[in-house]
XYZ file of C-alpha atoms in Angstrom:
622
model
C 6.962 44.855 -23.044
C 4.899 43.496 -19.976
C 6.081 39.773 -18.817
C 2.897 39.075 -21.324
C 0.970 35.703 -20.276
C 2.808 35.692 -16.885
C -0.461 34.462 -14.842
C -1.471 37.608 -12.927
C -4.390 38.690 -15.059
C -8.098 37.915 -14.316
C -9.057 37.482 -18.193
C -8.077 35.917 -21.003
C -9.071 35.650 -24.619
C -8.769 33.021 -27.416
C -6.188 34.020 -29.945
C -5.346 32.501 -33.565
C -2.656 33.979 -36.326
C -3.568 32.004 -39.261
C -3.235 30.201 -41.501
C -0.685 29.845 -39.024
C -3.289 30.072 -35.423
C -1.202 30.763 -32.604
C -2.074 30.826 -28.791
C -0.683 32.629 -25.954
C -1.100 31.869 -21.948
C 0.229 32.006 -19.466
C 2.888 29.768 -16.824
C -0.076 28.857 -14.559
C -3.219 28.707 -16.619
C -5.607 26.936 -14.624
C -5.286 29.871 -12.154
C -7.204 31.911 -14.744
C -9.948 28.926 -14.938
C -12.971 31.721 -14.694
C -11.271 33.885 -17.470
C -13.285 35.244 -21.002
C -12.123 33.579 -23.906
C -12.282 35.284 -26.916
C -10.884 33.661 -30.264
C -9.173 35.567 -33.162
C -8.523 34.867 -36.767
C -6.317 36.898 -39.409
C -6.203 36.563 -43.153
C -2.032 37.230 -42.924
C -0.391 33.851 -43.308
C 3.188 32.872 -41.454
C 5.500 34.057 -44.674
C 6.613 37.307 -42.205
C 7.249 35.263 -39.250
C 9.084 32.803 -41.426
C 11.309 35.872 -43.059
C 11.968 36.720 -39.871
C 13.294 33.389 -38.792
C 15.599 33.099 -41.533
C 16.735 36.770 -40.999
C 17.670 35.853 -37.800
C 19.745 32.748 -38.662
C 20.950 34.628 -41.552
C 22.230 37.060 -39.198
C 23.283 34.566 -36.388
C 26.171 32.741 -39.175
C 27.330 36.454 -39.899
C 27.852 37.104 -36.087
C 29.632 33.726 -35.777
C 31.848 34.980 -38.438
C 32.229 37.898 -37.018
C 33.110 36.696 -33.805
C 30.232 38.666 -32.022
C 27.904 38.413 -29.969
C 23.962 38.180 -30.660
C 20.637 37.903 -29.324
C 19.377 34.411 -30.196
C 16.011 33.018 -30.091
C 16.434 29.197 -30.318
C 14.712 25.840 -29.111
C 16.566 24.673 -26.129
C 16.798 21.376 -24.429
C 19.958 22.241 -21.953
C 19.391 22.730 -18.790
C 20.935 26.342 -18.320
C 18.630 27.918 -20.746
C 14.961 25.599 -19.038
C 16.463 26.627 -15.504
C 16.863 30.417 -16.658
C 13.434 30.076 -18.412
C 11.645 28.835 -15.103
C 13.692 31.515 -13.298
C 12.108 34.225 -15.310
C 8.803 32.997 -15.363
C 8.627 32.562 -11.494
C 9.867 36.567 -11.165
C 7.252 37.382 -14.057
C 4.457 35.556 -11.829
C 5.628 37.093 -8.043
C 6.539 40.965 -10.094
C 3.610 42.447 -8.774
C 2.488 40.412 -5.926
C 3.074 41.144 -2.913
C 4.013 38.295 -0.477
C 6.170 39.793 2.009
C 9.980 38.897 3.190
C 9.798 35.168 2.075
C 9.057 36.596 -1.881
C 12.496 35.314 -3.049
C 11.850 32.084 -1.608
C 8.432 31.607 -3.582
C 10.165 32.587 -6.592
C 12.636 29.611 -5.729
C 9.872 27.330 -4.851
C 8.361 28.325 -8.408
C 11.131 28.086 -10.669
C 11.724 24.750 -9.284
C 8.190 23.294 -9.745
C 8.017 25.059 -13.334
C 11.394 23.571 -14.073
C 10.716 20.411 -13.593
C 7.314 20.978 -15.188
C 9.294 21.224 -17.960
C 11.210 18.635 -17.988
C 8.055 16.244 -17.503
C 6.558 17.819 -20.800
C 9.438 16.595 -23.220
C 8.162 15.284 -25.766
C 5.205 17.234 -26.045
C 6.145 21.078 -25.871
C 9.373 23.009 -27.057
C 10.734 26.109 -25.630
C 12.297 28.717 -26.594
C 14.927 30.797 -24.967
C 16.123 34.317 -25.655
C 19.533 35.152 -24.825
C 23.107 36.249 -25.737
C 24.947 33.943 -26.971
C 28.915 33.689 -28.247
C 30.557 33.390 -31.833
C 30.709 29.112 -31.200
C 26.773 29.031 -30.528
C 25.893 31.390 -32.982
C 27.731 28.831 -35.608
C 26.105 25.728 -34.167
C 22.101 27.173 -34.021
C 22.899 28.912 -37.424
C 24.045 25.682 -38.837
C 21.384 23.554 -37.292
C 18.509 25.309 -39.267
C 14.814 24.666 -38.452
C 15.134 21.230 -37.729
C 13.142 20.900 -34.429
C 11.051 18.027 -35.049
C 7.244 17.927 -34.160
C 6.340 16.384 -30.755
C 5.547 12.740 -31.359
C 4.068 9.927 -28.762
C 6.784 7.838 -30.101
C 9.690 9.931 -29.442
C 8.003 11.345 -26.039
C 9.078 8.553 -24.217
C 12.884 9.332 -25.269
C 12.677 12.367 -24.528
C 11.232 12.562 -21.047
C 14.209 9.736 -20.458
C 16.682 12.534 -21.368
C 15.364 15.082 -19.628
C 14.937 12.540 -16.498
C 19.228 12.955 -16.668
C 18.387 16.894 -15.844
C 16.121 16.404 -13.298
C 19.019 15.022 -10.926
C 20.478 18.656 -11.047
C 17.180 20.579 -10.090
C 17.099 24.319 -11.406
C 20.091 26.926 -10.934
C 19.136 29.472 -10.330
C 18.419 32.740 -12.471
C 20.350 32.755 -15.774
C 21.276 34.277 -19.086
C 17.314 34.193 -20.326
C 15.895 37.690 -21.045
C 12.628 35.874 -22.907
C 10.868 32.773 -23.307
C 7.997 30.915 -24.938
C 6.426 27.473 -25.138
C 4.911 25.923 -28.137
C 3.069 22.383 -28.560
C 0.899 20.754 -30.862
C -2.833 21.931 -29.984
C -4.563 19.308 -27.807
C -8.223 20.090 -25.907
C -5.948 19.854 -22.836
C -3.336 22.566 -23.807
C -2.274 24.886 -20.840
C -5.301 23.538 -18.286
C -7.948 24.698 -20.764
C -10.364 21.727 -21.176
C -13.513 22.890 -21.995
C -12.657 26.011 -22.630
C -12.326 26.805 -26.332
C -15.007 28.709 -28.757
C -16.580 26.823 -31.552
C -14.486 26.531 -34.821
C -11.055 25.563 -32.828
C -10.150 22.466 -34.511
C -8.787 20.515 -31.886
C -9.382 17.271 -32.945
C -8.518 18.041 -37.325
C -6.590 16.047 -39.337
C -4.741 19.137 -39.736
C -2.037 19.694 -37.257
C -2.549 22.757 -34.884
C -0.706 24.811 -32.395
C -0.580 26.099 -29.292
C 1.457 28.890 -28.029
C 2.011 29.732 -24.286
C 3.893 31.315 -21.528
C 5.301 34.256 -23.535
C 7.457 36.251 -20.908
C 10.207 39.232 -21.242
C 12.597 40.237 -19.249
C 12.345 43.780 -17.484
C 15.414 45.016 -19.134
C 13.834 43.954 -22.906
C 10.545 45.063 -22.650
C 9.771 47.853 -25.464
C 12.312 46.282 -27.581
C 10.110 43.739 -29.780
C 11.569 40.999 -28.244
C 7.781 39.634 -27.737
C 6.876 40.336 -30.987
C 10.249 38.251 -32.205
C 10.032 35.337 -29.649
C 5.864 34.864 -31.241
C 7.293 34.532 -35.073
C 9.974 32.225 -33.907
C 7.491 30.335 -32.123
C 5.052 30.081 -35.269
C 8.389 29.797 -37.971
C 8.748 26.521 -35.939
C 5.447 25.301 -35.807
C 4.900 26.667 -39.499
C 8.225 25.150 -40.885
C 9.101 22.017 -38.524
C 5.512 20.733 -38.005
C 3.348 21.527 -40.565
C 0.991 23.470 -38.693
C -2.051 25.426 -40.218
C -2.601 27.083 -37.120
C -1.206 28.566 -34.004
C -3.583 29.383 -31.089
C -2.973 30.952 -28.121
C -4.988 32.571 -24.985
C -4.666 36.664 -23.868
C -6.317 38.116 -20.771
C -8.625 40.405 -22.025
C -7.710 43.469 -20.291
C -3.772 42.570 -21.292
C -3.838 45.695 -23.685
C 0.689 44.864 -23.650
C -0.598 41.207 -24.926
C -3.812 42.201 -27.159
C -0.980 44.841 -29.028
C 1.647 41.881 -29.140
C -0.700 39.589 -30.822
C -2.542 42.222 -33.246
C 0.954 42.831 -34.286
C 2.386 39.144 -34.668
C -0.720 38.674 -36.758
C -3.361 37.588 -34.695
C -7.193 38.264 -34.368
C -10.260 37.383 -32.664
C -12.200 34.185 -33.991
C -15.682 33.832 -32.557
C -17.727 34.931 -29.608
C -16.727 35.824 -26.118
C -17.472 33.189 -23.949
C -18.201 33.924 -19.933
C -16.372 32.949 -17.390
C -16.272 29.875 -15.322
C -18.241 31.169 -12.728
C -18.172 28.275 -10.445
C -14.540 27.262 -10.368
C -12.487 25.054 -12.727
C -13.348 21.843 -11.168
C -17.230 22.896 -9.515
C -19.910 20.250 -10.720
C -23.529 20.218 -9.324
C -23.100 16.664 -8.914
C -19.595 17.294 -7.415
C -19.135 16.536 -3.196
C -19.823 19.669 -0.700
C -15.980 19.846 0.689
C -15.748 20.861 4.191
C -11.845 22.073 5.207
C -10.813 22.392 8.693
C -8.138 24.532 9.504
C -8.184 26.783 6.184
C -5.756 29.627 7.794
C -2.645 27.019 8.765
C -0.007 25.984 6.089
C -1.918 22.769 5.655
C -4.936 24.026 4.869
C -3.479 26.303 2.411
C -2.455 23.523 0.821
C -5.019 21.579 0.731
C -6.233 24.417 -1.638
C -3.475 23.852 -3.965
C -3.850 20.188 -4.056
C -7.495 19.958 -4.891
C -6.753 22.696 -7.563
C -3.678 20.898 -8.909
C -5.626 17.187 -8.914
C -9.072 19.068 -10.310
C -11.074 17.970 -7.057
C -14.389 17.432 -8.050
C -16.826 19.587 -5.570
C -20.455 20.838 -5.267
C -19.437 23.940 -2.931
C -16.303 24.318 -0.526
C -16.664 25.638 2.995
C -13.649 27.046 4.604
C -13.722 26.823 8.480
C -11.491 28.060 11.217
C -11.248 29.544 14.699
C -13.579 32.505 15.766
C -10.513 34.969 15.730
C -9.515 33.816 12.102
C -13.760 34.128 10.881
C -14.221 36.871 8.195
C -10.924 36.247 6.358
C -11.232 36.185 2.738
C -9.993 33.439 0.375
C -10.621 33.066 -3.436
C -10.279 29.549 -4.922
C -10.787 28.779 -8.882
C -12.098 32.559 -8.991
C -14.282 32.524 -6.649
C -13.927 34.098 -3.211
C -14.912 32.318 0.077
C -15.272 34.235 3.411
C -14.229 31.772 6.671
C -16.473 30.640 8.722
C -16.051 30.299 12.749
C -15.868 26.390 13.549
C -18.566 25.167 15.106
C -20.372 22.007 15.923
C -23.281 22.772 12.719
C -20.826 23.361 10.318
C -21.317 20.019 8.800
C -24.265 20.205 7.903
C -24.952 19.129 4.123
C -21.061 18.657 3.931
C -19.720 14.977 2.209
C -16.203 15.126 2.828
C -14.279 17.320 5.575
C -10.180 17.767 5.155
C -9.287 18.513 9.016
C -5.918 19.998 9.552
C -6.669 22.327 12.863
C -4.880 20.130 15.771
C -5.524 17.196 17.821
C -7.737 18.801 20.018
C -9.884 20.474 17.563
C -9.976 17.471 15.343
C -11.242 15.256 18.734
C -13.932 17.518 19.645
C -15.349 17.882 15.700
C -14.525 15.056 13.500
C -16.549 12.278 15.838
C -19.434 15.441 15.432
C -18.719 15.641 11.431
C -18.796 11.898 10.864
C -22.448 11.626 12.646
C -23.749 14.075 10.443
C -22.580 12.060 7.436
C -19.483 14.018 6.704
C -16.614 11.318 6.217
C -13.624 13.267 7.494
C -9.900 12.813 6.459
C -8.041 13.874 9.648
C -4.180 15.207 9.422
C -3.806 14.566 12.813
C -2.716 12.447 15.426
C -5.671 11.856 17.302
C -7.183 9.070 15.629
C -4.513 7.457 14.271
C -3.860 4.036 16.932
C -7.774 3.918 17.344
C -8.158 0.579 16.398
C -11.499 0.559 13.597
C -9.854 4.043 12.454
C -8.255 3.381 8.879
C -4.660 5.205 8.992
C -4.277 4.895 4.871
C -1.362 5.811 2.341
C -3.238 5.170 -0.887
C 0.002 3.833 -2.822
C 0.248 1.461 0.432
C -2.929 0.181 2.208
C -6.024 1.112 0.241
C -7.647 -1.502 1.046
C -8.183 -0.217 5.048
C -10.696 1.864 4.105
C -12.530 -0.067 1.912
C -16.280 0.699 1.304
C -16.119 4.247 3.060
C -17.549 6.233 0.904
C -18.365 10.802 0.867
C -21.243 11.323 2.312
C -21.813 7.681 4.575
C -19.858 9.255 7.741
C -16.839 7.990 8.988
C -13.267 8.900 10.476
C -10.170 8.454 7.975
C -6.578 8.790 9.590
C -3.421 10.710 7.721
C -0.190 8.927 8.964
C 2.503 11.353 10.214
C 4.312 13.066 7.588
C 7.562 11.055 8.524
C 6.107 8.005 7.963
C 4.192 8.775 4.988
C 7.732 9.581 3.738
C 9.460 6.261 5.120
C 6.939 3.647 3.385
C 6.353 5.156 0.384
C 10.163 4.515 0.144
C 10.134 0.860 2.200
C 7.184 -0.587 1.105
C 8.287 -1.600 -2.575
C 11.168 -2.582 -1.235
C 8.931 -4.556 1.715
C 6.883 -6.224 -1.045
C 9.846 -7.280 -3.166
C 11.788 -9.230 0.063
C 10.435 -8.351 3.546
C 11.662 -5.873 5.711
C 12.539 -7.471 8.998
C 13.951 -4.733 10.795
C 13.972 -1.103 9.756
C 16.206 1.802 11.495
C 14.987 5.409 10.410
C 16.960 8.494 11.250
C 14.708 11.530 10.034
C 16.228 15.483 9.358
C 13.167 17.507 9.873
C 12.332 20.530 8.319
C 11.152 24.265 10.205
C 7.847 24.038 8.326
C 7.054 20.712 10.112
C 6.977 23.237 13.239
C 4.896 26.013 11.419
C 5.168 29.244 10.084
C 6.215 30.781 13.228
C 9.507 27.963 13.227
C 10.173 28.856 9.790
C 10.217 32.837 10.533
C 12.093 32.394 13.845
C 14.929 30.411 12.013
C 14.702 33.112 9.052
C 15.382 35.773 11.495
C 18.246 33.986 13.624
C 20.098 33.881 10.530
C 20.164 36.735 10.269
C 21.082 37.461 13.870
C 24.040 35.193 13.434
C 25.186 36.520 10.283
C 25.292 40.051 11.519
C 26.646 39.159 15.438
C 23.499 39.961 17.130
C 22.467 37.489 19.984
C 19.877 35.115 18.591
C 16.104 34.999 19.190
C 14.570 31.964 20.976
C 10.902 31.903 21.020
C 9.389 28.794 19.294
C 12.038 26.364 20.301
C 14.327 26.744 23.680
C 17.340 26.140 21.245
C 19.516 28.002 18.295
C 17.980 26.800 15.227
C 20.106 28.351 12.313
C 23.552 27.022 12.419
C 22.364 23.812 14.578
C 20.455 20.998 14.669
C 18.505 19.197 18.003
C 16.731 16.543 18.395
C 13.030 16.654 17.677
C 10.710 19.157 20.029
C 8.388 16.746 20.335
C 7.900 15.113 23.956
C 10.033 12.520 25.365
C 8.329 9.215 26.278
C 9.260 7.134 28.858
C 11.508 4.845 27.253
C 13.853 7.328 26.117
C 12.048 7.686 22.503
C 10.322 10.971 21.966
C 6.320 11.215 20.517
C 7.740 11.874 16.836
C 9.793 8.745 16.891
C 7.309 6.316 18.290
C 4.528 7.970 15.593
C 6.679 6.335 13.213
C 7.215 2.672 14.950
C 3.559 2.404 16.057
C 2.212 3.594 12.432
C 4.276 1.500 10.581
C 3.219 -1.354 12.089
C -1.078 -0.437 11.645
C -0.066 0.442 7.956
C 1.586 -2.604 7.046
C -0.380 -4.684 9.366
C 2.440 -6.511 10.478
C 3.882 -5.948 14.310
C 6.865 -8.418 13.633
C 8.628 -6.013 12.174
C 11.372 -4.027 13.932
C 11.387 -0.602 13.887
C 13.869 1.996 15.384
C 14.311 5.833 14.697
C 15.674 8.723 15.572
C 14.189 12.174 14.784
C 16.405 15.179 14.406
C 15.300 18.573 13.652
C 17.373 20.861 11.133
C 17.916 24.584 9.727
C 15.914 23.644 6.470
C 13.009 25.304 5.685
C 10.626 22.760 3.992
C 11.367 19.036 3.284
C 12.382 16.249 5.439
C 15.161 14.308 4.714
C 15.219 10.136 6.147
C 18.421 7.956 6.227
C 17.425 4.409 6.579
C 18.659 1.190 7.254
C 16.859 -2.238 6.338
C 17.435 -5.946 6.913
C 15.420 -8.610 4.644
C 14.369 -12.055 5.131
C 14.691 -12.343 1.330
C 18.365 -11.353 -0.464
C 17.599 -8.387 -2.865
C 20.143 -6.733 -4.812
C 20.915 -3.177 -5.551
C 19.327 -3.340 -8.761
C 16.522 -5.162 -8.041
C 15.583 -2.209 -4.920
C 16.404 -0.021 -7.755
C 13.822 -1.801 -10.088
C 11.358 -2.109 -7.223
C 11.082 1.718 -6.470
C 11.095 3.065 -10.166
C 7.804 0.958 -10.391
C 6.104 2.057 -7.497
C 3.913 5.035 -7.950
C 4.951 8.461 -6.608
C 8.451 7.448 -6.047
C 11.414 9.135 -8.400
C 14.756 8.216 -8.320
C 17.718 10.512 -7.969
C 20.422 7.535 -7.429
C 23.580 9.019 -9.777
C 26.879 8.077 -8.317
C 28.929 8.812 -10.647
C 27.701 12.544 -10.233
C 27.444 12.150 -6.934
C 24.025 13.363 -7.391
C 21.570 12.302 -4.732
C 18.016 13.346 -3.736
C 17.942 16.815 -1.217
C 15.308 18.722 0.653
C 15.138 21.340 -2.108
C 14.393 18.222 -4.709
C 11.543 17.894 -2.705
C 9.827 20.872 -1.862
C 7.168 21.372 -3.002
C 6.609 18.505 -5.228
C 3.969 15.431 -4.961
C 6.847 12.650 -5.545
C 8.896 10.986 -2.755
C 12.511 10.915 -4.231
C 15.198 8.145 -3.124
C 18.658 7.699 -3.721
C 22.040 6.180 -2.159
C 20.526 2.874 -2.381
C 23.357 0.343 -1.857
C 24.460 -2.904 0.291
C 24.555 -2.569 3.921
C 28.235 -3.681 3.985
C 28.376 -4.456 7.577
C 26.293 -7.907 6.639
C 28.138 -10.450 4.583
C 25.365 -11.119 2.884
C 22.516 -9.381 0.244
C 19.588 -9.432 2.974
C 20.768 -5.495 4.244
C 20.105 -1.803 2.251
C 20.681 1.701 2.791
C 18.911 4.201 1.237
C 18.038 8.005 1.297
C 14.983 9.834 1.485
C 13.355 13.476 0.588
C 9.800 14.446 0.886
C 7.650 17.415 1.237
C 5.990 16.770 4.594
C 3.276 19.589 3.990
C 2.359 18.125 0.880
C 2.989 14.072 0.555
C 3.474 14.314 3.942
C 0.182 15.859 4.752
C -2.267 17.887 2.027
C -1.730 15.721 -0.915
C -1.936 12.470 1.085
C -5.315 13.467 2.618
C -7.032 14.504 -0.721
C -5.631 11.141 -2.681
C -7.306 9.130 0.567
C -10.685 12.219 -0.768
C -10.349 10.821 -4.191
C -10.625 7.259 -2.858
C -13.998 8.432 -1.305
C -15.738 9.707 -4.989
């Protein structure tokens, strides 16, 4: 059967099995935000899906005595099985899109984000992992029984701490999975659906409910009722473990794969149809008119994802870029947007502008923007040392732009991404004991250079790998294999523009200038990410667990810090996700004293570093 629920359907309808109600969605729900809903209701209850599941344990002891192997369906907390499950989920959701030579790195980039996506829902959602396993397994999950216990608030919290311990190791890659499903106790929230349930779903009951989603298959299993098997597991579960009356679930309405799956598993509809969100997920009338600069470059498309991801509030969104990129289409929370040519009456009407075109683009417009009431968050560098220009972190300096508000005009700086990066590391660590003197040495990332740097060192990979003479077009060096320092221009004291971005921002973010500040910016063969080694001396002693203690508490930091493991924050940790993550923190042991740290830093400079800073310093506007 069809990777059912995988995310690449434009409708979806409202499912429920009951007295067991079950739903099914899909890996990225809120994608599907303008989808029908349709609810179902049978009169079947859950005794077949329960038969089933002890059946299947029945017949998992008899394998382990046999010494065979089996197909089991089971809960599964280890982090081959949630890796493999991400893995297959991210080739589900790219299976029939087409996205050109960089597809297998997408599917990376998604697996990783849905891996850890389930990690951070321990405690609150179980899921279930088809696959073969040996005679010793078979013995273990056979004697284990239904014993998965119900998500609880109190045991969340020990949970997510164990599942924090498989976060350090970041997914592995495709695995042993051939299917997968999620199930949860039903809350109004489940799967990005606020809002969007028919009459009669009891969300709020004293009788527990359920919610079933992200039902996927692999290729190889499809036809074989694995679907149908991994849906009774998943209400057996909810039926026997929790409790639950009912099980509900969401189908895309022209899924015929999923509408036979659930007819089948014992679902059917339960009220009326209701119409799609029109308008987008997050669209309000009383919402800000969003103006975005730069819609074509990697920034702007993420800008897109951010504002979906954070639920943006917004009136109407106007996507702007050159003349030669005007007429390109681009569909956002279902509904599509055509681009319109930049020009100096394009802010017109518009609250808040997200400029991400260049320095000389954002020169000539924002000042034009901002007098026409448009308060504009600029990703640039051009107004970031003009002195009444707030250049803001919100975790760091809120406060600078105090009393700007959407819609009152205005020009709001976004640091470099490098230095975004650097304090939201340092500046616990600055509040806990004072950073006197700070010495950053950065390993930048191609996508920090574009999409033309990223291609070029894509294809001189290649060249290398095969003996061909390389390709230099974007930067006068070999990328793959090597590493330079930063393209950026040389100043004339030796420093080049990227480095004294960094020593010059600092200083306007903190507000101090008696700090001391020294870096040294490297470019490397990584595709997204930058990576930041860095040195600090205190005026205050502080102690390796008390830097430790300081950046756990700070918001948007994680911690990857296991030496034992050897296990430290990388690049690929990174990408893609909204935290900063730190690690090798320890004693400067060239002081003989506890006033000196090093530490190590990844972020994703096209998110952190750039989108997702600029739409936090938006939400500071509402």
């Amino acid at each position: 059967m069809p990777a059912v629920g995988a995310a690449s359907r434009p409708a979806r309808q409202a499912l429920s099995q009951g007295p067991c109600s079950a739903r099914s969605g899909a890996s990225e729900a809120r994608t599907h935000a303008a989808a029908h809903l349709q609810a179902w209701r049978s009169t079947s209850d859950a005794r077949s899906a329960v038969a089933l599941h002890r059946q299947r344990r029945a017949a998992a002891a008899a394998a382990a005595a046999a010494g065979e192997k089996m197909l089991r369906i089971v809960p599964s907390t280890q982090r081959e099985d949630l890796s493999a499950a991400a893995w297959l989920r991210a080739e589900a959701y790219y299976e029939d899109r087409s996205v050109g030579r960089f597809k297998q790195s997408f599917i990376k980039q998604f697996a990783q984000q849905h891996f850890y996506s389930l990690l951070r829902q321990a405690g609150e959602c179980v899921t279930l992992v088809a696959a073969e396993r040996g005679p010793d397994e078979c013995a273990q999950e056979a004697a284990a029984a239904a014993d998965t216990a119900a998500p609880q608030p109190a045991a969340a919290a020990a949970q997510r701490a164990a599942a924090a311990a498989l976060a350090a190791g970041g997914p592995q890659g495709p695995g042993s999975c051939l299917g997968t499903l999620d199930v949860r106790l039903l809350a109004p929230e489940a799967a990005g659906y606020a809002g969007r349930w028919p009459d009669g779903v009891p969300l709020d009951g004293p009788a527990p409910s359920g919610y079933v989603s992200n039902v996927v298959v692999a290729a190889a299993q499809r036809g074989r009722g694995l679907g149908r098997q991994l849906v009774a597991e998943g209400v057996a579960l909810a039926r026997q473990s929790w409790g639950v009356r009912c099980l509900y679930c969401h189908v895309e309405t022209d899924n015929e794969a999923a509408l036979r799956l659930y007819r089948g598993s014992g679902f059917a509809q339960h009220g009326e149809e209701l119409p799609p969100a029109e308008e987008g997920q997050a669209k309000t009338a009383d919402g800000p008119k969003l103006c975005i600069a730069g819609i074509t470059g990697a920034v702007g498309q993420e800008f897109l994802r951010v504002l979906h991801e954070r639920n943006f509030p917004y009136s109407d969104i106007k996507m702007l870029a050159s003349k030669r990129s005007a007429g390109k289409k681009y569909t956002f929370e279902g509904v599509e947007y055509t681009v319109e040519e930049l020009t100096e009456d394009s802010f017109k009407g518009c609250d808040i502008a997200l400029f991400s075109a260049g320095g000389s683009i954002s020169k000539k417009y924002a000042p034009i923007a901002s007098a026409a009431g448009c308060t504009v968050v600029d990703n640039s560098s051009a107004f970031r040392m003009v002195p009444d220009v707030p250049l803001v972190i919100p975790e760091v300096n809120p406060q600078a732009m105090a009393g700007m508000k959407a819609g009152k005009g205005g020009i709001i700086a976004n640091p470099n991404c490098s230095t975004i990066i650097a304090l939201m590391a340092v500046t616990p660590l600055h509040r806990a004991a004072k950073v006197k003197r700070m010495v950053v040495s950065t390993y930048q990332a191609a996508s920090g250079a574009g999409q033309a740097a990223m291609e070029e060192l894509e294809q001189q990979t290649r060249e290398v790998l095969e003996g061909k003479p390389v390709t230099t077009n974007i930067f006068p060096f070999q990328y793959a294999f090597n590493l330079f320092s930063h393209n950026s221009s040389m100043t004339e004291n030796g420093y080049n523009e990227e480095e004294m971005k960094l020593v010059k921002e600092t200083a306007k973010i903190w507000g101090e200038n008696d700090v001391q500040i020294t870096a040294t910016c490297i470019r490397v063969p990584v595709m997204r990410a930058h990576a930041e080694s860095i040195n600090l001396e205190f005026e205050k002693d502080i102690s390796e667990e008390e830097a430790v203690k300081a950046l756990e508490s700070f918001p948007g930091v994680s911690i990857i810090n296991d030496r034992a493991a050897n296990r430290f924050p990388t690049p690929l940790d990174a990408s893609n996700m909204d935290n900063v993550y730190v690690g090798r923190v320890r004693r400067d042991i060239s002081r003989g004293d506890n006033k000196g740290l090093d530490i190590f830093v990844c972020g994703d400079q096209i998110k952190k570093g750039a989108a997702l800073n600029a739409v936090q310093v938006a939400e500071l506007l509402l």
